Amino acid sequence: MSLILVVEDEHNLRIALERILKDAGYEVVQGESGKEALRLCQKTPFDLVITDLAMPDMDGLELIQSLRRSHLDLPILAISGAFNGEFLRIAKALGAVGTLDKPFTKGDLLAVMNKSLGKRSNPQS
């Protein structure tokens, strides 16, 4: 079973993502900021990080850059509904293996996640 870190500053969305992922059979740990995510990644070997890009304190782009320095092989999925997709393009250039523009469907999320984890997609939308 894959262990996923969800980094999202919006509480309700973080809970919704956790529910979707747990229903799909994943183990989930939540983080509400980039700084918290870095601390969690130092302690726990995650299989995938899903991060929002627009967050206070440390944004998702900074998080991706930091994780690329310390966890070269850790797949990162960037999500954002801001900036007309420009930050998603930057996230990809910085090393995110996948991106999703908000709002997205459960099927979209699971398909991109499974691809990022090297699994065959089988979402149950």
CSV table of C-alpha atoms in Angstrom, one decimal:
chain,number,residue,atom,x,y,z
A,1,MET,CA,0.0,0.0,0.0
A,2,SER,CA,1.4,3.4,-1.0
A,3,LEU,CA,1.9,6.1,1.5
A,4,ILE,CA,0.8,9.6,0.2
A,5,LEU,CA,1.5,13.0,1.7
A,6,VAL,CA,-1.2,15.6,0.9
A,7,VAL,CA,0.0,19.2,1.3
A,8,GLU,CA,-2.9,21.6,1.1
A,9,ASP,CA,-3.6,24.7,3.2
A,10,GLU,CA,-7.4,24.6,2.6
A,11,HIS,CA,-8.7,22.3,5.3
A,12,ASN,CA,-11.9,21.1,3.5
A,13,LEU,CA,-10.0,20.2,0.4
A,14,ARG,CA,-7.3,18.4,2.4
A,15,ILE,CA,-10.0,16.3,4.1
A,16,ALA,CA,-11.7,15.6,0.7
A,17,LEU,CA,-8.4,14.5,-0.9
A,18,GLU,CA,-7.7,12.2,2.1
A,19,ARG,CA,-11.1,10.6,1.8
A,20,ILE,CA,-10.7,10.0,-2.0
A,21,LEU,CA,-7.2,8.5,-1.5
A,22,LYS,CA,-8.2,6.3,1.5
A,23,ASP,CA,-11.2,5.0,-0.4
A,24,ALA,CA,-8.9,4.1,-3.3
A,25,GLY,CA,-6.7,2.1,-0.9
A,26,TYR,CA,-3.9,4.5,-0.1
A,27,GLU,CA,-2.5,5.5,3.3
A,28,VAL,CA,-2.5,9.2,3.7
A,29,VAL,CA,-0.7,11.8,5.9
A,30,GLN,CA,-1.8,15.4,5.8
A,31,GLY,CA,0.3,18.6,5.9
A,32,GLU,CA,-1.1,22.1,5.8
A,33,SER,CA,2.1,23.9,4.7
A,34,GLY,CA,5.3,23.4,2.8
A,35,LYS,CA,7.4,23.7,5.9
A,36,GLU,CA,5.3,21.0,7.6
A,37,ALA,CA,5.7,18.8,4.5
A,38,LEU,CA,9.5,19.1,4.7
A,39,ARG,CA,9.5,18.1,8.3
A,40,LEU,CA,7.3,15.1,7.6
A,41,CYS,CA,9.4,14.0,4.6
A,42,GLN,CA,12.5,14.0,6.9
A,43,LYS,CA,10.8,11.5,9.2
A,44,THR,CA,8.7,9.3,6.8
A,45,PRO,CA,9.5,7.7,3.4
A,46,PHE,CA,6.5,8.7,1.3
A,47,ASP,CA,5.7,7.1,-2.0
A,48,LEU,CA,4.2,10.3,-3.5
A,49,VAL,CA,3.6,13.9,-2.4
A,50,ILE,CA,0.6,15.8,-3.7
A,51,THR,CA,1.0,19.5,-3.1
A,52,ASP,CA,-1.0,22.6,-3.7
A,53,LEU,CA,1.1,25.5,-5.2
A,54,ALA,CA,-0.6,28.5,-3.7
A,55,MET,CA,0.0,28.3,0.0
A,56,PRO,CA,1.2,30.8,2.6
A,57,ASP,CA,4.5,30.4,4.5
A,58,MET,CA,6.2,28.2,1.8
A,59,ASP,CA,4.5,27.8,-1.5
A,60,GLY,CA,4.4,24.6,-3.5
A,61,LEU,CA,7.1,25.7,-5.9
A,62,GLU,CA,9.5,26.2,-3.0
A,63,LEU,CA,8.5,22.8,-1.6
A,64,ILE,CA,9.2,21.1,-4.9
A,65,GLN,CA,12.6,22.7,-5.2
A,66,SER,CA,13.5,21.7,-1.6
A,67,LEU,CA,12.3,18.1,-2.1
A,68,ARG,CA,14.2,17.8,-5.4
A,69,ARG,CA,17.4,18.6,-3.4
A,70,SER,CA,16.7,16.1,-0.6
A,71,HIS,CA,14.5,13.4,-2.2
A,72,LEU,CA,15.5,13.1,-5.8
A,73,ASP,CA,13.4,10.1,-6.6
A,74,LEU,CA,10.2,11.1,-4.7
A,75,PRO,CA,7.3,11.6,-7.2
A,76,ILE,CA,5.5,15.0,-6.7
A,77,LEU,CA,2.1,15.8,-8.0
A,78,ALA,CA,1.3,19.6,-8.2
A,79,ILE,CA,-2.3,20.9,-8.0
A,80,SER,CA,-3.4,24.5,-8.4
A,81,GLY,CA,-6.4,26.5,-9.4
A,82,ALA,CA,-4.6,29.8,-9.5
A,83,PHE,CA,-2.5,31.7,-12.0
A,84,ASN,CA,-4.1,30.3,-15.2
A,85,GLY,CA,-1.9,27.2,-15.1
A,86,GLU,CA,1.4,29.1,-15.3
A,87,PHE,CA,2.5,27.8,-11.9
A,88,LEU,CA,1.7,24.2,-13.0
A,89,ARG,CA,4.0,24.6,-15.9
A,90,ILE,CA,6.7,25.9,-13.6
A,91,ALA,CA,6.1,23.1,-11.2
A,92,LYS,CA,6.6,20.6,-14.0
A,93,ALA,CA,9.9,22.3,-15.0
A,94,LEU,CA,11.0,22.1,-11.4
A,95,GLY,CA,10.5,18.4,-11.2
A,96,ALA,CA,6.8,17.6,-10.5
A,97,VAL,CA,6.0,14.3,-12.3
A,98,GLY,CA,2.3,15.3,-12.8
A,99,THR,CA,0.0,18.3,-12.5
A,100,LEU,CA,-3.7,18.9,-12.1
A,101,ASP,CA,-5.6,22.1,-12.6
A,102,LYS,CA,-8.4,22.7,-9.9
A,103,PRO,CA,-11.1,21.8,-10.0
A,104,PHE,CA,-10.5,18.2,-11.0
A,105,THR,CA,-12.4,14.9,-10.7
A,106,LYS,CA,-11.7,12.0,-8.6
A,107,GLY,CA,-10.9,10.0,-11.7
A,108,ASP,CA,-8.5,12.6,-12.9
A,109,LEU,CA,-6.7,12.6,-9.6
A,110,LEU,CA,-6.4,8.9,-9.4
A,111,ALA,CA,-5.3,8.5,-13.0
A,112,VAL,CA,-2.5,11.1,-12.6
A,113,MET,CA,-1.5,9.6,-9.2
A,114,ASN,CA,-1.4,6.0,-10.5
A,115,LYS,CA,0.7,7.1,-13.5
A,116,SER,CA,3.0,9.0,-11.1
A,117,LEU,CA,3.4,5.9,-9.0
A,118,GLY,CA,4.0,3.7,-12.1
A,119,LYS,CA,0.7,1.9,-11.7
A,120,ARG,CA,-2.0,1.2,-14.2
A,121,SER,CA,-4.9,3.6,-13.7
A,122,ASN,CA,-8.2,2.1,-12.5
A,123,PRO,CA,-10.2,5.0,-11.0
A,124,GLN,CA,-13.7,4.3,-9.6
A,125,SER,CA,-15.3,7.7,-10.3
